[in-house]
PDB file of C-alpha atoms in Angstrom:
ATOM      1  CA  UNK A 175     -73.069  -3.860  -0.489  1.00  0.00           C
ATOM      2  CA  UNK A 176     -70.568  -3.511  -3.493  1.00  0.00           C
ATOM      3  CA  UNK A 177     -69.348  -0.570  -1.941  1.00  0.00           C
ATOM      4  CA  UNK A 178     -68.538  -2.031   1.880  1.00  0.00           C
ATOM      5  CA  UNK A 179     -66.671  -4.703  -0.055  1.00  0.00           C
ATOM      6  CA  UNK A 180     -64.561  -2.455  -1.554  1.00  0.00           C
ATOM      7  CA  UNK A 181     -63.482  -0.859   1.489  1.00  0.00           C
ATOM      8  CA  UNK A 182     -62.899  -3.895   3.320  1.00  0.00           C
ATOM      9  CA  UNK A 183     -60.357  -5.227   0.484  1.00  0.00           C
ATOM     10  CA  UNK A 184     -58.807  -1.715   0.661  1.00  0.00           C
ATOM     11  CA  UNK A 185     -58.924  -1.963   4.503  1.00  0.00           C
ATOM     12  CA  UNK A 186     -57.170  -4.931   3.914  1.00  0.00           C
ATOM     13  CA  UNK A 187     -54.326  -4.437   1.515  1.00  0.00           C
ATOM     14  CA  UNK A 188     -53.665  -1.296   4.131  1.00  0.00           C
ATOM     15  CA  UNK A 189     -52.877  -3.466   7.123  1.00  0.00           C
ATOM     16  CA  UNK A 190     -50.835  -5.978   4.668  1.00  0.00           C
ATOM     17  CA  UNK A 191     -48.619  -2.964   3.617  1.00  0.00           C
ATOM     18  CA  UNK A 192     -48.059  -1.739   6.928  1.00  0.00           C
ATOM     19  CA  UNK A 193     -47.397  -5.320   8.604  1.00  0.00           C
ATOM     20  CA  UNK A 194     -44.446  -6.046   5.405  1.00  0.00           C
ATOM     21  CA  UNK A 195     -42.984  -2.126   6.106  1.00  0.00           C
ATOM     22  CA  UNK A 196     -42.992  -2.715   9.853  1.00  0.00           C
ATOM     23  CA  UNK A 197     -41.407  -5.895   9.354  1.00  0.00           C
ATOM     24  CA  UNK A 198     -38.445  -4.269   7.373  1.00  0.00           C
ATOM     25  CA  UNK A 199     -37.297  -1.824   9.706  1.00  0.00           C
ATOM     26  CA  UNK A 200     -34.857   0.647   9.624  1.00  0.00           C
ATOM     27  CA  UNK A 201     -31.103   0.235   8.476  1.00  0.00           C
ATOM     28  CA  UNK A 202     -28.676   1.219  10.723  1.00  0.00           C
ATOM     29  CA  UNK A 203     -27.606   4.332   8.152  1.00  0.00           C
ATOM     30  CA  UNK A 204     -31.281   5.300   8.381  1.00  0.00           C
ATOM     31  CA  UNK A 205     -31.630   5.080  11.939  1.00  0.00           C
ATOM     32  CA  UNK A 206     -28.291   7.453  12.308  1.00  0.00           C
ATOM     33  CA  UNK A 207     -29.958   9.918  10.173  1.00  0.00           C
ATOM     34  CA  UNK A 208     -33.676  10.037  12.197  1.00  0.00           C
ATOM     35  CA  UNK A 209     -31.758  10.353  15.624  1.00  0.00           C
ATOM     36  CA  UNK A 210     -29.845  13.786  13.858  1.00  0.00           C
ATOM     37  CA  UNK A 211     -32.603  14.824  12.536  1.00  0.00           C
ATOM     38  CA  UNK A 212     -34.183  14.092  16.091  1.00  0.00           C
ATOM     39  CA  UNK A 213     -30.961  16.365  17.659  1.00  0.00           C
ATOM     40  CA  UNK A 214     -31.372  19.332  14.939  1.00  0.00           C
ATOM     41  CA  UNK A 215     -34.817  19.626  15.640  1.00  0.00           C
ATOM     42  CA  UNK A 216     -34.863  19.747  18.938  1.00  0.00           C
ATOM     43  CA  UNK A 217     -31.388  21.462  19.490  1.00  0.00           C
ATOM     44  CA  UNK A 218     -30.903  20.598  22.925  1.00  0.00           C
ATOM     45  CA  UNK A 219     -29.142  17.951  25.515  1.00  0.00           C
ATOM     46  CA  UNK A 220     -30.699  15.085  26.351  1.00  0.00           C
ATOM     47  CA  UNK A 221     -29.791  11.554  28.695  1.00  0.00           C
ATOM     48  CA  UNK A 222     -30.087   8.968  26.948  1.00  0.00           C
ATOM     49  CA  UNK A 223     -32.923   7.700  28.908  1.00  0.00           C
ATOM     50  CA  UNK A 224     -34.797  10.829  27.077  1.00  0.00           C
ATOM     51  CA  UNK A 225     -33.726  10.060  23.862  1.00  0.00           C
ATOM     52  CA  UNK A 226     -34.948   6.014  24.169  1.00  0.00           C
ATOM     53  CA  UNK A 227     -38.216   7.839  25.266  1.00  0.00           C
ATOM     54  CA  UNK A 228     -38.201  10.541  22.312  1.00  0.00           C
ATOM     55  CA  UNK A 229     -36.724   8.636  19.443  1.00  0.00           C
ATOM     56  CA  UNK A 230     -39.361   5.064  19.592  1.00  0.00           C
ATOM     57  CA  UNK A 231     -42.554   8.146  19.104  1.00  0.00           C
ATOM     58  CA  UNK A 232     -40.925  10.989  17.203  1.00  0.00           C
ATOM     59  CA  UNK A 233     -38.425   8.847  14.835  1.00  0.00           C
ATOM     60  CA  UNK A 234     -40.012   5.523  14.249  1.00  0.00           C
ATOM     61  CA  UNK A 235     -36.595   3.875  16.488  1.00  0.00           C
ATOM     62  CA  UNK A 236     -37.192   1.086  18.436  1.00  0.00           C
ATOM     63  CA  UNK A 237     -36.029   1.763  21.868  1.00  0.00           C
ATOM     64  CA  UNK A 238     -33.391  -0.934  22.037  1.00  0.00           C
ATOM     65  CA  UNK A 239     -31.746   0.423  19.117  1.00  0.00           C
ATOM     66  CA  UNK A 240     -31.542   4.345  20.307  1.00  0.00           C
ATOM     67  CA  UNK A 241     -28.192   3.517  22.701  1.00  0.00           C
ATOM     68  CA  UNK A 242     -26.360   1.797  19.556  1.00  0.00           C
ATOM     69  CA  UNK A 243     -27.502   4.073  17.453  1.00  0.00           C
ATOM     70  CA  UNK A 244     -26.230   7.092  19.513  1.00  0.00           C
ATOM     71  CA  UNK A 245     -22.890   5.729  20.133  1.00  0.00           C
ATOM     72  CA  UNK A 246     -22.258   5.137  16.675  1.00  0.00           C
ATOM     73  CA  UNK A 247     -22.818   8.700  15.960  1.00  0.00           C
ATOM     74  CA  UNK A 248     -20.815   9.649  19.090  1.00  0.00           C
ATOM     75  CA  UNK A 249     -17.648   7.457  17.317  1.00  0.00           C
ATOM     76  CA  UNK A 250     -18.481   9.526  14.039  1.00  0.00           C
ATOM     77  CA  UNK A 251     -17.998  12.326  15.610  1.00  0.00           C
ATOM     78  CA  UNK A 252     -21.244  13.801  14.548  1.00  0.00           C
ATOM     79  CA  UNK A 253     -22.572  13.660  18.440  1.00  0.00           C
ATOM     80  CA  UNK A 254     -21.272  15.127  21.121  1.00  0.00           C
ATOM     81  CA  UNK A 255     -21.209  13.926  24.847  1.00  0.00           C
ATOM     82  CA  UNK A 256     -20.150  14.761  28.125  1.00  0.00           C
ATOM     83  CA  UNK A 257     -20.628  13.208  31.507  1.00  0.00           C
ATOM     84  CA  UNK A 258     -21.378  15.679  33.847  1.00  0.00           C
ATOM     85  CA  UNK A 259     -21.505  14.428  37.840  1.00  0.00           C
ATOM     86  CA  UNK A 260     -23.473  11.025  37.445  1.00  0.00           C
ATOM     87  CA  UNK A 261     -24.961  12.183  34.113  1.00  0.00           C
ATOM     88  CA  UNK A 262     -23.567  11.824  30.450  1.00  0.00           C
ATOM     89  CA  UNK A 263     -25.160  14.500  28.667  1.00  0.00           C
ATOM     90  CA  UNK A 264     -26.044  13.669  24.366  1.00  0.00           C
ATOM     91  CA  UNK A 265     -26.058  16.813  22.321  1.00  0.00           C
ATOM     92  CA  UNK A 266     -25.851  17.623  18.200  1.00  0.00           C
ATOM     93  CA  UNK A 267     -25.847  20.881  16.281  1.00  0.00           C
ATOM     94  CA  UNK A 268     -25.475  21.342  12.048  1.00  0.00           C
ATOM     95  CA  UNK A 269     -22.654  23.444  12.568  1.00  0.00           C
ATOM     96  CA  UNK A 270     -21.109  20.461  14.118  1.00  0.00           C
ATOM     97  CA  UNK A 271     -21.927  17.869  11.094  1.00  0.00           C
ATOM     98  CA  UNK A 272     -20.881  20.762   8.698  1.00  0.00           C
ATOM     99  CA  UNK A 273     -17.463  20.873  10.432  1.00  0.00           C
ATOM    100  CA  UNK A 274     -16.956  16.972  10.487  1.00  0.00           C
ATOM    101  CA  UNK A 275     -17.812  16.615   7.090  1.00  0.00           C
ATOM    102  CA  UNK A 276     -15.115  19.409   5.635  1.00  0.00           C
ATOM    103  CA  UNK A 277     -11.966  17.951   8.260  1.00  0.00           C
ATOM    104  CA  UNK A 278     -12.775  14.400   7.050  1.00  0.00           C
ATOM    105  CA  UNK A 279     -12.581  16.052   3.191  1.00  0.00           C
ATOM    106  CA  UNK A 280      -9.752  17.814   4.527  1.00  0.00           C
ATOM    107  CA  UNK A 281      -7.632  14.775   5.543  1.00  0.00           C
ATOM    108  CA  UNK A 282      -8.830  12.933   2.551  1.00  0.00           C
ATOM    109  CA  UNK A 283      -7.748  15.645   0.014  1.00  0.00           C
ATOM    110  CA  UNK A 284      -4.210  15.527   2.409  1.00  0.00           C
ATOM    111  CA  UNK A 285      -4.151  11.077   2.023  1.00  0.00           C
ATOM    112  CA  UNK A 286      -4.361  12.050  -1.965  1.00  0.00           C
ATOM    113  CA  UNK A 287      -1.821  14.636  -2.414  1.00  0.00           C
ATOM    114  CA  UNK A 288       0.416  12.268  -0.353  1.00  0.00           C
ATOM    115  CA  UNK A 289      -0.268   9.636  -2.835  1.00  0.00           C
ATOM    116  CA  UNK A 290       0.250  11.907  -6.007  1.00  0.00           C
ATOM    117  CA  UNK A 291       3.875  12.779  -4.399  1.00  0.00           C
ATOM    118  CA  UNK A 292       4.828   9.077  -3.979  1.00  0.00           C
ATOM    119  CA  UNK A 293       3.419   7.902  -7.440  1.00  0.00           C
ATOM    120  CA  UNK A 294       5.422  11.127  -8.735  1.00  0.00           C
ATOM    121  CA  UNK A 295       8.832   9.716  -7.266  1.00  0.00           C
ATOM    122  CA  UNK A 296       8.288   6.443  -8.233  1.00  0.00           C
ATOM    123  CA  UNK A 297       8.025   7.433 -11.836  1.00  0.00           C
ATOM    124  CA  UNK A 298      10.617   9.704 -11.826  1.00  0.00           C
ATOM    125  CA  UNK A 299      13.049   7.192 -10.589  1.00  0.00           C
ATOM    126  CA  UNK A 300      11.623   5.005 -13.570  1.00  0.00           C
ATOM    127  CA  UNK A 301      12.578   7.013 -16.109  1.00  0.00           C
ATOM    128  CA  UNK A 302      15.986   7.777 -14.244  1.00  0.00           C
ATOM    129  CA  UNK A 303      16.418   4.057 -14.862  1.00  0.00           C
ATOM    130  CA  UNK A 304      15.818   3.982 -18.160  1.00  0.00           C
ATOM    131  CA  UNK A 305      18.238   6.490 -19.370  1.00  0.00           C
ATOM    132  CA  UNK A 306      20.838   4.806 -17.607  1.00  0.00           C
ATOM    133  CA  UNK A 307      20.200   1.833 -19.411  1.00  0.00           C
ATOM    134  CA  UNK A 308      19.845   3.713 -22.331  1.00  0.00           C
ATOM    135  CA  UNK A 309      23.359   5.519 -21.967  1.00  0.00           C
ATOM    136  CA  UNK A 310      24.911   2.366 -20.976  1.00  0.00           C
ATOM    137  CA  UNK A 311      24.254  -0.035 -24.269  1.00  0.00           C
ATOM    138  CA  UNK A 312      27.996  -1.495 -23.718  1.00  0.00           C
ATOM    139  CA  UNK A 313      26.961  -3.228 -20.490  1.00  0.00           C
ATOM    140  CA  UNK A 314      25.562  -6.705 -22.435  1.00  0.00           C
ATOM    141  CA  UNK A 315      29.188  -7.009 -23.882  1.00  0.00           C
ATOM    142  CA  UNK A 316      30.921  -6.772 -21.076  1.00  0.00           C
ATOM    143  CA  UNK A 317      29.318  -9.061 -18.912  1.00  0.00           C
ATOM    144  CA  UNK A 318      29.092 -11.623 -21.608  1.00  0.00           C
ATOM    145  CA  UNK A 319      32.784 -11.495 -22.102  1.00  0.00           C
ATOM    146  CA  UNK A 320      33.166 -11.790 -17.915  1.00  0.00           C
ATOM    147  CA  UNK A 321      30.545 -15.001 -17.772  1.00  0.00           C
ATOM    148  CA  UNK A 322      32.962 -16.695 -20.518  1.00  0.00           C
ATOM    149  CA  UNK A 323      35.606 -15.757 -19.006  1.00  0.00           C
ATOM    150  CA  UNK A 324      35.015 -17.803 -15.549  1.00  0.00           C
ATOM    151  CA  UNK A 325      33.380 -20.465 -17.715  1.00  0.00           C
ATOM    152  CA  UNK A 326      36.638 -21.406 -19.161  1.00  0.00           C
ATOM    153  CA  UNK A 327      38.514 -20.732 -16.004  1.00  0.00           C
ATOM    154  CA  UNK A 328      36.151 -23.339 -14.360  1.00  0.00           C
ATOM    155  CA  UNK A 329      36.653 -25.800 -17.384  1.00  0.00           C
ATOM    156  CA  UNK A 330      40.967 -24.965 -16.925  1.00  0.00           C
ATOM    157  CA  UNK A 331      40.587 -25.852 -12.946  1.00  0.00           C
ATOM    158  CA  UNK A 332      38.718 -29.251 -13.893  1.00  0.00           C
ATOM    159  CA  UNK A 333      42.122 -30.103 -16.587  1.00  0.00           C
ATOM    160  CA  UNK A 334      44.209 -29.404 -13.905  1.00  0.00           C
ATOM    161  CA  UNK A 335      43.014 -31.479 -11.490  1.00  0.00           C
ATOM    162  CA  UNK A 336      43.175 -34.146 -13.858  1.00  0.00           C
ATOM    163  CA  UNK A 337      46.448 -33.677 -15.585  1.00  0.00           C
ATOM    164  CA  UNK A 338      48.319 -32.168 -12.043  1.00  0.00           C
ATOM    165  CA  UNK A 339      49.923 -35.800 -11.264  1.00  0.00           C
ATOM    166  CA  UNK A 340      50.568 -37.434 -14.224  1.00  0.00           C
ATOM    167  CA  UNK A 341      52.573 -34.611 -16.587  1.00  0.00           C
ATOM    168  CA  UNK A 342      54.429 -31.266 -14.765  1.00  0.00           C
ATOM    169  CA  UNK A 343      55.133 -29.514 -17.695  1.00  0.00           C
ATOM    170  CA  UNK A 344      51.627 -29.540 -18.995  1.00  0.00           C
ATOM    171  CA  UNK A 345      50.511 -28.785 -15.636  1.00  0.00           C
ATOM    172  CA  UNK A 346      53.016 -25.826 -15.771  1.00  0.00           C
ATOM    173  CA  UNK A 347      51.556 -24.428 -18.855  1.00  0.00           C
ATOM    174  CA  UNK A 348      48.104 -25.420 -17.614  1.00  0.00           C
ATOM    175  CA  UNK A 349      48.754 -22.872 -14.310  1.00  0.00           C
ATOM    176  CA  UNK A 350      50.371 -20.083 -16.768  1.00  0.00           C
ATOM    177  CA  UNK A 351      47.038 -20.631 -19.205  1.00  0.00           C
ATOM    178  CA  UNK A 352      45.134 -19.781 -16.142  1.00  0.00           C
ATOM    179  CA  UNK A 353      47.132 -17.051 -14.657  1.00  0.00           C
ATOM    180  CA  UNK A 354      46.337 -15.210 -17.971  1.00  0.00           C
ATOM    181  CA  UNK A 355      43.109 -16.121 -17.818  1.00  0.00           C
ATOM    182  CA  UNK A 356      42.673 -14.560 -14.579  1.00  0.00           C
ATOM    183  CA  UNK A 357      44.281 -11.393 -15.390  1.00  0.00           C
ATOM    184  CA  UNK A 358      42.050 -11.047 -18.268  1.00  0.00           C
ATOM    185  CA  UNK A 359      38.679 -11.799 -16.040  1.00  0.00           C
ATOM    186  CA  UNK A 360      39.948  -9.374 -13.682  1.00  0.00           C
ATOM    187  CA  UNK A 361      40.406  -6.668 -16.304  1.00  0.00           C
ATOM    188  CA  UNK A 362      37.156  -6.947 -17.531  1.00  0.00           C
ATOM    189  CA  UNK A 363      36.026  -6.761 -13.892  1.00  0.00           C
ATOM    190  CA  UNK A 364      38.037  -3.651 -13.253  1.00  0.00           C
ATOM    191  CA  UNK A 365      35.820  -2.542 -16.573  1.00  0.00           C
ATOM    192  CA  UNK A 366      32.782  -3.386 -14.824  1.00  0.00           C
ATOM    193  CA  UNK A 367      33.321  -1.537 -11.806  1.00  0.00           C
ATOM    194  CA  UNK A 368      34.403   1.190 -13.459  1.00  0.00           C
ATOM    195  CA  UNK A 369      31.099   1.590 -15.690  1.00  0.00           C
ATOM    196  CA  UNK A 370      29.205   1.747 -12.368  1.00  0.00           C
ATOM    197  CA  UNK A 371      31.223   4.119 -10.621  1.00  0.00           C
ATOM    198  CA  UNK A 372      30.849   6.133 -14.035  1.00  0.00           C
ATOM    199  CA  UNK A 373      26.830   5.910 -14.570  1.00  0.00           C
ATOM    200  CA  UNK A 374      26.921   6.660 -10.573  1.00  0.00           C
ATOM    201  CA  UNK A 375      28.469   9.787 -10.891  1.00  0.00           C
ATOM    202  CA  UNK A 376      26.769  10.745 -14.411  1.00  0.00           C
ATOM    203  CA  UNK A 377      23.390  10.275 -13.642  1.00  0.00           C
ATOM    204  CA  UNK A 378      22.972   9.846  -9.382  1.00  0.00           C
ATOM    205  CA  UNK A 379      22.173   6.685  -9.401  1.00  0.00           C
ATOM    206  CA  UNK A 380      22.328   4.060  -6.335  1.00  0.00           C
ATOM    207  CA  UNK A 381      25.082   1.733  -6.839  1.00  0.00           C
ATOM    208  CA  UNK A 382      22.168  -1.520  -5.609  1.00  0.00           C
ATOM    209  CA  UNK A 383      20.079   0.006  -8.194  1.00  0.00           C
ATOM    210  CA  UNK A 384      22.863  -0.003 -10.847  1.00  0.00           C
ATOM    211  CA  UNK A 385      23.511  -4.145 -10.056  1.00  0.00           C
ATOM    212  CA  UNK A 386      19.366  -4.890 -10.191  1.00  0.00           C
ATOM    213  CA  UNK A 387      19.069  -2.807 -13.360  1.00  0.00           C
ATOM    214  CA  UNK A 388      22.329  -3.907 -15.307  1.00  0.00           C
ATOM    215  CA  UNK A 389      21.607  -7.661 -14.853  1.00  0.00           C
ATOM    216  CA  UNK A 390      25.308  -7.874 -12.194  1.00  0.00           C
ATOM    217  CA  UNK A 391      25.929 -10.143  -9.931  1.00  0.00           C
ATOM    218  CA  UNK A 392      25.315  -8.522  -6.470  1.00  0.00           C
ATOM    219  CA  UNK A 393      28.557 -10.760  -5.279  1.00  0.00           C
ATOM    220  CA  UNK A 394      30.626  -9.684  -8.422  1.00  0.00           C
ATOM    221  CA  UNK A 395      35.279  -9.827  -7.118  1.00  0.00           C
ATOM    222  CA  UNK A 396      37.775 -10.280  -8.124  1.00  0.00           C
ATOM    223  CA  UNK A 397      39.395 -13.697  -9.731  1.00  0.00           C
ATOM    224  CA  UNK A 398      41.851 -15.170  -7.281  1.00  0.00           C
ATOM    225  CA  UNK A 399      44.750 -16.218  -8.745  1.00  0.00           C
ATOM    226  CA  UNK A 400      45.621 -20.671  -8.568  1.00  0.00           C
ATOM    227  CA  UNK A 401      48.276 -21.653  -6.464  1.00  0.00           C
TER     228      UNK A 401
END
């Protein structure tokens, strides 16, 4: 009596644990390895009509699964088809997985070596940035001297205007204050373009790199002279 029990409560917890595994299925990943294994083991072409009829009893695939599941591997390249008159033929061999694997490792060793090249030149124009800021200390002067410079001839424009109707000879000065003004802005900006012709021919540099990496106005002239 004890012993019948027994094996109806095993019986029991049996059918329970087949009922939850059937209801969990297969992943997709798992179902793409069966059919494979399906193809190596059988190692010959089938329709697909043979492999819904194959895969459900051999693999454990459900038979509306076995044409995605076959395509996908088809698009992986790991399953080979051809139509032949009304026919489209399904075939797989090791050999072939063996091959797709080592191109795909192939093109990915290809995607890194690319990227080692690029991160390369990027950090070799870095550092050829640096030493030209390095060699070129004098910059910070210069440019401070040439903002100053078109501050004041901003502030001697503004005095003009308001001193140009009501005393000529102090507007005379005034214009002669400014003309020297201008000649020494436009010195300094000679100075300026002659430090980046110089760090352009010293250490290769592009002259839009020189502007970013100096702190220069991209729109840098000439001071036109007041009339």
């Amino acid at each position: 009596m004890l012993a019948g029990l027994l094996f109806l409560a095993l019986q029991l917890k049996v059918n329970k644990d087949n009922t939850m595994s059937k209801k969990k299925g297969l992943s997709i990943e798992e179902k793409k390895q069966r059919m494979l294994q399906l193809f190596y083991e059988k190692k010959d072409f089938f329709q697909l009509k043979e492999l819904e009829k194959l895969a459900p009893k051999e693999k454990g695939i459900i038979v509306q699964s076995v044409k995605d599941v076959v395509q996908n591997l088809v698009d992986d390249g790991l399953v080979d088809s051809e139509k032949i008159g009304t026919s489209i033929y399904f075939w797989a061999f090791p050999s072939k997985a063996t091959h797709t694997k080592k191109r795909k490792l192939e093109e990915i060793e290809e995607k890194i070596d690319t990227s080692n090249k690029i991160l390369k030149k990027c950090e070799q124009t870095l550092e050829d940035a640096k030493v030209g800021r390095d060699e070129c200390s004098e910059r910070d002067d210069v440019l401070k001297t040439n903002k100053e410079l078109l501050k004041e001839n901003e502030t001697l424009l503004s005095e003009i205007k308001a001193y140009k109707d009501s005393d000529p000879e102090a507007f005379e000065q005034m214009k002669k204050d400014i003309k020297s003004t201008i000649d020494l802005g436009n010195k300094q900006t000679d100075n300026i373009f002659a430090f980046i012709s110089w760090c352009k021919s010293k250490f290769g540099m592009e002259e839009e790199t020189l502007y970013k990496q100096f702190e220069i106005p991209q729109d840098l002239d000439y001071l036109e002279e007041y009339k």
